Amino acid sequence: MSSYQPPVRHDRPIQRGGGVAIFVKSSLAFTPVVVDSPLVVAAVRLHLPSGDLTVCTVYLPPSLAPDYVADSLSLLLESLPSPLLLTMDANAHHPLWGSPHSDTRGAVLADLFSNSDLILLNTGEPTYLSSAGTFSHLDLSLCSPALASSFAWSPHHDPLNSDHFPILLESCLSKNCSPAPPRWRLRDADWALFNKSLVLSEDFVTSNQACALTTAALTAAAQASIPVSASLPHRRISFWWTKECSVARRNKNKALSRYRCHLGDIALWILYKRARALFRSVVRQAKADSWHEFLSRFRSGTSSDVWKRVSALRSSPRSRQIALADNDLYISDPLMVA
């Protein structure tokens, strides 16, 4: 089971590729944002402890005229609630985000961004590696001025089998937004102390307030009388990953780093392409071997064994956090209910 909720996505119905999607971690409360735009766009409204945040992603195919892009993007920005984090595959070149030259679309977008209430987060590093071995600056990240100091922008060193480098936006906006629920060791509970510590309040006005006070009382009594298991941060595990995968990935990254230091060196570019192809082959083989080995275990055993093996495929537990809506106010902590 994935640790992410179903994505908010916009697929291109006719052309291949170029769609957009936003995956939100299951511990974050969010609502989709309905966008009326001819562009390929997806948007969500995250409900964070620090406040609401709109996250929007856009794909601008090369076929769109520059003026059409500017007009459509301007209307889109006016319709999105603030504060805003905007990411896009712009397919545009301009020195403002690190390109050595400017094209018509890049000039139009640079002018639009300069006149809008958005801050460009790009640092000038390339975000795209073509099949010919040239680097480009095609992916842009922008945000509202109040958020600019909250993000650290950088492209990942490994393109991860893509021609675009993943863009990392590190931020502390969602820290501690959904702490993991405690795992009570009920077998070791001191129930006499629990009953003695439990004090239920009868002084409340609304049912919501009664629920919040009862939850707080139960939690306080449990903390005084029931031990809690040590909570370790969850780490996703790929059961199919092998030492050969690690070696092939390391060799691929080394080849890419050497080519970065000697751009245009055809020999080094060929070595990188070979290392990348070998890495993909090793990964495919590791996945196939792992899957065949997993299926072979079903030839014998009880039904409980079968379900245990199926459950092992689940990479992480689902969060228990929920968000309640009350007159456009989203509440994810029951103690915040008045």
Short mmCIF file of C-alpha atoms in Angstrom, two decimals:
data_model
loop_
_atom_site.label_atom_id
_atom_site.label_comp_id
_atom_site.label_asym_id
_atom_site.label_seq_id
_atom_site.Cartn_x
_atom_site.Cartn_y
_atom_site.Cartn_z
CA MET A 1 0.00 0.00 0.00
CA SER A 2 1.38 3.40 -0.97
CA SER A 3 2.07 6.15 1.55
CA TYR A 4 0.59 8.62 -0.93
CA GLN A 5 -3.05 9.38 -1.63
CA PRO A 6 -4.58 9.03 -5.13
CA PRO A 7 -3.02 11.73 -7.31
CA VAL A 8 -4.65 14.88 -8.62
CA ARG A 9 -3.82 14.60 -12.31
CA HIS A 10 -4.45 16.01 -15.77
CA ASP A 11 -3.68 13.68 -18.67
CA ARG A 12 -3.47 14.81 -22.26
CA PRO A 13 -6.29 12.92 -24.02
CA ILE A 14 -4.77 12.99 -27.51
CA GLN A 15 -1.00 13.44 -27.39
CA ARG A 16 1.35 11.02 -25.68
CA GLY A 17 3.17 12.23 -22.58
CA GLY A 18 3.16 15.69 -21.13
CA GLY A 19 0.49 15.18 -18.47
CA VAL A 20 0.81 16.43 -14.89
CA ALA A 21 0.04 14.90 -11.50
CA ILE A 22 0.41 15.85 -7.84
CA PHE A 23 0.92 13.11 -5.26
CA VAL A 24 0.22 14.15 -1.67
CA LYS A 25 1.58 12.16 1.27
CA SER A 26 -1.18 10.44 3.21
CA SER A 27 -0.24 12.32 6.41
CA LEU A 28 -1.14 15.67 4.81
CA ALA A 29 -4.68 16.98 4.62
CA PHE A 30 -5.55 18.56 1.28
CA THR A 31 -8.38 19.43 -1.09
CA PRO A 32 -8.18 19.48 -4.91
CA VAL A 33 -8.44 22.89 -6.57
CA VAL A 34 -10.78 23.04 -9.55
CA VAL A 35 -8.92 24.90 -12.29
CA ASP A 36 -10.65 26.39 -15.33
CA SER A 37 -7.74 26.71 -17.76
CA PRO A 38 -6.89 25.49 -21.28
CA LEU A 39 -3.40 24.61 -20.04
CA VAL A 40 -2.34 21.19 -18.77
CA VAL A 41 -2.49 21.93 -15.05
CA ALA A 42 -3.22 20.31 -11.69
CA ALA A 43 -3.54 22.04 -8.31
CA VAL A 44 -4.23 21.20 -4.67
CA ARG A 45 -4.68 23.17 -1.46
CA LEU A 46 -2.57 21.77 1.38
CA HIS A 47 -3.84 22.38 4.92
CA LEU A 48 -0.66 22.71 6.97
CA PRO A 49 -0.10 23.78 10.59
CA SER A 50 1.56 26.93 9.26
CA GLY A 51 -1.49 27.73 7.11
CA ASP A 52 -2.99 26.74 3.76
CA LEU A 53 -0.75 26.46 0.71
CA THR A 54 -1.74 26.09 -2.95
CA VAL A 55 0.54 23.80 -4.97
CA CYS A 56 0.14 23.96 -8.75
CA THR A 57 2.03 22.21 -11.54
CA VAL A 58 1.85 23.09 -15.25
CA TYR A 59 3.14 21.54 -18.47
CA LEU A 60 3.71 23.93 -21.39
CA PRO A 61 4.26 21.92 -24.60
CA PRO A 62 6.61 23.48 -27.19
CA SER A 63 3.76 23.74 -29.72
CA LEU A 64 1.93 26.54 -27.86
CA ALA A 65 2.40 30.10 -29.12
CA PRO A 66 4.25 32.42 -26.69
CA ASP A 67 1.43 34.98 -26.47
CA TYR A 68 -1.13 32.21 -25.85
CA VAL A 69 1.06 30.82 -23.08
CA ALA A 70 1.42 34.24 -21.45
CA ASP A 71 -2.30 35.05 -21.57
CA SER A 72 -3.41 31.61 -20.32
CA LEU A 73 -0.80 31.50 -17.57
CA SER A 74 -1.69 35.01 -16.43
CA LEU A 75 -5.37 34.07 -16.08
CA LEU A 76 -4.39 30.90 -14.24
CA LEU A 77 -2.29 32.80 -11.70
CA GLU A 78 -5.15 35.21 -11.04
CA SER A 79 -7.52 32.31 -10.28
CA LEU A 80 -5.28 30.44 -7.81
CA PRO A 81 -5.57 31.24 -4.09
CA SER A 82 -2.50 32.59 -2.33
CA PRO A 83 0.05 31.68 -1.02
CA LEU A 84 1.16 29.70 -4.04
CA LEU A 85 3.92 27.28 -5.02
CA LEU A 86 4.07 26.89 -8.81
CA THR A 87 6.19 24.35 -10.70
CA MET A 88 6.28 23.91 -14.45
CA ASP A 89 7.99 22.31 -17.39
CA ALA A 90 8.17 25.58 -19.30
CA ASN A 91 10.14 24.50 -22.40
CA ALA A 92 11.54 28.03 -22.47
CA HIS A 93 15.01 29.57 -22.34
CA HIS A 94 16.07 32.78 -20.62
CA PRO A 95 19.09 33.98 -18.59
CA LEU A 96 16.72 34.75 -15.70
CA TRP A 97 16.73 31.05 -14.79
CA GLY A 98 20.22 30.17 -16.05
CA SER A 99 19.93 29.58 -19.79
CA PRO A 100 22.86 30.95 -21.82
CA HIS A 101 20.41 32.36 -24.39
CA SER A 102 16.80 33.52 -24.65
CA ASP A 103 13.98 32.47 -26.97
CA THR A 104 10.64 34.18 -27.63
CA ARG A 105 8.71 32.14 -25.07
CA GLY A 106 11.43 32.68 -22.47
CA ALA A 107 11.31 36.44 -22.98
CA VAL A 108 7.52 36.47 -22.65
CA LEU A 109 7.58 34.36 -19.48
CA ALA A 110 10.39 36.43 -17.94
CA ASP A 111 8.33 39.57 -18.50
CA LEU A 112 5.23 37.89 -17.02
CA PHE A 113 7.12 36.76 -13.91
CA SER A 114 8.70 40.19 -13.44
CA ASN A 115 5.26 41.81 -13.41
CA SER A 116 3.63 39.17 -11.19
CA ASP A 117 3.69 38.70 -7.44
CA LEU A 118 5.89 35.60 -7.67
CA ILE A 119 9.52 34.84 -6.81
CA LEU A 120 11.62 32.56 -9.05
CA LEU A 121 13.38 29.90 -6.95
CA ASN A 122 15.74 28.53 -9.64
CA THR A 123 19.43 29.01 -8.87
CA GLY A 124 20.70 28.72 -12.45
CA GLU A 125 21.56 25.02 -12.43
CA PRO A 126 20.42 22.97 -15.47
CA THR A 127 17.36 20.77 -15.10
CA TYR A 128 17.35 18.83 -18.39
CA LEU A 129 19.81 16.49 -20.13
CA SER A 130 19.08 15.84 -23.81
CA SER A 131 19.84 12.64 -25.73
CA ALA A 132 22.69 14.53 -27.40
CA GLY A 133 24.38 15.24 -24.06
CA THR A 134 23.51 18.94 -23.74
CA PHE A 135 22.14 20.54 -20.57
CA SER A 136 19.16 22.92 -20.58
CA HIS A 137 17.09 24.93 -18.10
CA LEU A 138 13.46 24.01 -18.77
CA ASP A 139 11.88 23.41 -15.33
CA LEU A 140 10.86 26.41 -13.26
CA SER A 141 9.72 26.81 -9.66
CA LEU A 142 8.05 29.96 -8.33
CA CYS A 143 6.28 30.92 -5.12
CA SER A 144 4.61 33.79 -3.31
CA PRO A 145 7.05 36.31 -1.76
CA ALA A 146 6.14 35.28 1.80
CA LEU A 147 7.30 31.72 1.06
CA ALA A 148 10.54 32.50 -0.76
CA SER A 149 12.74 32.16 2.31
CA SER A 150 11.04 28.89 3.27
CA PHE A 151 12.28 26.88 0.28
CA ALA A 152 15.70 25.62 -0.74
CA TRP A 153 15.76 24.78 -4.48
CA SER A 154 18.13 22.26 -6.10
CA PRO A 155 18.05 19.68 -8.93
CA HIS A 156 18.81 16.09 -7.93
CA HIS A 157 22.19 14.83 -9.11
CA ASP A 158 20.63 11.71 -10.67
CA PRO A 159 18.01 12.07 -13.47
CA LEU A 160 16.56 8.69 -12.38
CA ASN A 161 16.21 7.31 -15.91
CA SER A 162 14.54 10.49 -17.16
CA ASP A 163 15.78 13.38 -19.29
CA HIS A 164 14.63 15.81 -16.59
CA PHE A 165 16.45 16.02 -13.25
CA PRO A 166 14.03 15.82 -10.29
CA ILE A 167 13.71 19.20 -8.58
CA LEU A 168 14.07 19.16 -4.81
CA LEU A 169 12.25 21.86 -2.83
CA GLU A 170 13.16 21.48 0.82
CA SER A 171 10.96 23.27 3.33
CA CYS A 172 9.92 23.14 6.97
CA LEU A 173 6.32 24.21 6.29
CA SER A 174 4.86 20.76 6.97
CA LYS A 175 7.11 19.72 9.86
CA ASN A 176 5.25 17.90 12.64
CA CYS A 177 1.98 18.25 10.75
CA SER A 178 0.95 14.70 11.52
CA PRO A 179 2.90 12.92 14.26
CA ALA A 180 2.68 9.14 14.14
CA PRO A 181 -0.04 7.80 16.46
CA PRO A 182 1.37 6.17 19.62
CA ARG A 183 1.56 2.39 19.73
CA TRP A 184 0.24 1.52 23.18
CA ARG A 185 1.54 -1.68 24.80
CA LEU A 186 -1.83 -2.75 26.21
CA ARG A 187 -0.50 -6.02 27.61
CA ASP A 188 1.73 -4.05 30.01
CA ALA A 189 -0.91 -1.50 30.99
CA ASP A 190 -1.63 -0.64 34.62
CA TRP A 191 -5.42 -0.52 34.36
CA ALA A 192 -5.89 0.40 38.01
CA LEU A 193 -3.74 3.47 37.50
CA PHE A 194 -5.56 4.18 34.24
CA ASN A 195 -8.94 4.23 36.04
CA LYS A 196 -7.51 6.40 38.80
CA SER A 197 -5.95 8.86 36.33
CA LEU A 198 -8.99 9.14 34.07
CA VAL A 199 -10.94 12.30 34.82
CA LEU A 200 -13.78 13.00 32.40
CA SER A 201 -15.01 16.56 32.22
CA GLU A 202 -18.72 17.35 32.24
CA ASP A 203 -18.20 21.05 31.61
CA PHE A 204 -18.77 21.49 27.88
CA VAL A 205 -21.09 23.41 25.59
CA THR A 206 -21.04 21.59 22.24
CA SER A 207 -20.69 17.97 21.18
CA ASN A 208 -17.43 18.81 19.42
CA GLN A 209 -16.00 20.27 22.61
CA ALA A 210 -17.13 17.18 24.55
CA CYS A 211 -15.36 14.92 22.05
CA ALA A 212 -12.15 16.96 22.28
CA LEU A 213 -12.15 16.97 26.10
CA THR A 214 -12.86 13.23 26.28
CA THR A 215 -10.06 12.48 23.83
CA ALA A 216 -7.64 14.61 25.86
CA ALA A 217 -8.64 12.89 29.11
CA LEU A 218 -8.22 9.39 27.65
CA THR A 219 -4.84 10.32 26.19
CA ALA A 220 -3.60 11.77 29.49
CA ALA A 221 -4.68 8.67 31.42
CA ALA A 222 -3.04 6.38 28.88
CA GLN A 223 0.22 8.33 29.02
CA ALA A 224 0.29 7.87 32.79
CA SER A 225 -0.45 4.15 32.85
CA ILE A 226 0.32 2.48 29.50
CA PRO A 227 3.84 2.07 28.06
CA VAL A 228 4.44 3.11 24.46
CA SER A 229 6.47 1.11 21.95
CA ALA A 230 9.53 2.79 20.52
CA SER A 231 8.55 4.52 17.29
CA LEU A 232 11.11 4.31 14.52
CA PRO A 233 10.82 6.41 11.36
CA HIS A 234 9.41 4.35 8.54
CA ARG A 235 11.77 3.57 5.72
CA ARG A 236 10.46 2.36 2.40
CA ILE A 237 11.97 -0.93 1.33
CA SER A 238 12.30 -2.19 -2.23
CA PHE A 239 12.35 -5.94 -1.82
CA TRP A 240 13.75 -6.40 -5.30
CA TRP A 241 16.79 -4.12 -4.82
CA THR A 242 20.12 -6.00 -4.87
CA LYS A 243 23.81 -5.25 -4.39
CA GLU A 244 24.17 -5.40 -8.17
CA CYS A 245 21.59 -2.57 -8.44
CA SER A 246 23.62 -0.45 -6.02
CA VAL A 247 26.85 -1.05 -7.94
CA ALA A 248 25.23 -0.28 -11.31
CA ARG A 249 23.64 2.91 -9.96
CA ARG A 250 26.93 4.06 -8.44
CA ASN A 251 28.75 3.47 -11.74
CA LYS A 252 26.04 5.37 -13.64
CA ASN A 253 26.26 8.37 -11.32
CA LYS A 254 30.05 8.40 -11.52
CA ALA A 255 29.88 8.39 -15.32
CA LEU A 256 27.43 11.30 -15.28
CA SER A 257 29.65 13.26 -12.88
CA ARG A 258 32.69 12.76 -15.14
CA TYR A 259 30.70 13.96 -18.14
CA ARG A 260 29.50 17.05 -16.22
CA CYS A 261 33.14 18.01 -15.70
CA HIS A 262 33.96 17.56 -19.41
CA LEU A 263 30.86 18.69 -21.32
CA GLY A 264 31.01 17.79 -24.99
CA ASP A 265 33.41 14.87 -24.53
CA ILE A 266 31.80 12.25 -26.79
CA ALA A 267 33.75 9.36 -25.26
CA LEU A 268 32.56 10.21 -21.75
CA TRP A 269 29.00 10.72 -22.99
CA ILE A 270 29.03 7.24 -24.57
CA LEU A 271 30.36 5.76 -21.33
CA TYR A 272 27.52 7.38 -19.42
CA LYS A 273 24.91 6.10 -21.89
CA ARG A 274 26.31 2.59 -21.55
CA ALA A 275 26.34 2.79 -17.74
CA ARG A 276 22.75 4.04 -17.73
CA ALA A 277 21.63 1.27 -20.07
CA LEU A 278 23.37 -1.32 -17.88
CA PHE A 279 21.71 0.08 -14.76
CA ARG A 280 18.27 -0.15 -16.37
CA SER A 281 18.96 -3.72 -17.43
CA VAL A 282 20.13 -4.72 -13.95
CA VAL A 283 17.05 -3.15 -12.33
CA ARG A 284 14.66 -4.88 -14.73
CA GLN A 285 16.31 -8.21 -14.08
CA ALA A 286 16.27 -7.71 -10.31
CA LYS A 287 12.54 -6.90 -10.38
CA ALA A 288 11.78 -9.93 -12.52
CA ASP A 289 13.83 -12.29 -10.34
CA SER A 290 12.24 -10.92 -7.16
CA TRP A 291 8.73 -11.27 -8.56
CA HIS A 292 9.30 -14.85 -9.74
CA GLU A 293 10.78 -15.75 -6.36
CA PHE A 294 7.79 -14.19 -4.59
CA LEU A 295 5.28 -16.09 -6.74
CA SER A 296 7.11 -19.38 -6.17
CA ARG A 297 6.23 -19.19 -2.47
CA PHE A 298 2.52 -19.60 -3.23
CA ARG A 299 2.95 -23.21 -4.32
CA SER A 300 2.61 -24.39 -0.76
CA GLY A 301 1.38 -23.10 2.58
CA THR A 302 -1.86 -22.17 4.27
CA SER A 303 -4.14 -19.28 3.38
CA SER A 304 -2.74 -17.30 6.33
CA ASP A 305 0.76 -17.64 4.86
CA VAL A 306 -0.54 -16.34 1.55
CA TRP A 307 -2.07 -13.25 3.15
CA LYS A 308 1.09 -12.59 5.13
CA ARG A 309 3.09 -12.54 1.90
CA VAL A 310 0.56 -10.28 0.23
CA SER A 311 0.68 -7.92 3.23
CA ALA A 312 4.46 -7.81 2.91
CA LEU A 313 4.01 -5.91 -0.34
CA ARG A 314 2.58 -2.98 1.58
CA SER A 315 5.38 -0.47 1.93
CA SER A 316 3.93 1.72 4.68
CA PRO A 317 0.85 2.10 6.88
CA ARG A 318 -1.84 4.62 6.10
CA SER A 319 -2.05 7.71 8.23
CA ARG A 320 -5.00 8.06 10.60
CA GLN A 321 -5.18 11.80 10.16
CA ILE A 322 -8.45 13.25 8.92
CA ALA A 323 -9.43 16.79 8.05
CA LEU A 324 -12.79 18.30 8.94
CA ALA A 325 -14.27 21.19 6.98
CA ASP A 326 -16.34 23.82 8.76
CA ASN A 327 -17.13 26.98 6.77
CA ASP A 328 -13.91 26.70 4.73
CA LEU A 329 -11.89 26.11 7.92
CA TYR A 330 -10.01 22.82 7.83
CA ILE A 331 -9.23 21.11 11.13
CA SER A 332 -6.94 18.10 11.42
CA ASP A 333 -6.48 18.10 15.23
CA PRO A 334 -9.58 17.31 17.35
CA LEU A 335 -8.19 19.44 20.18
CA MET A 336 -8.57 22.49 17.91
CA VAL A 337 -12.35 22.05 17.76
CA ALA A 338 -14.07 24.71 19.85
#
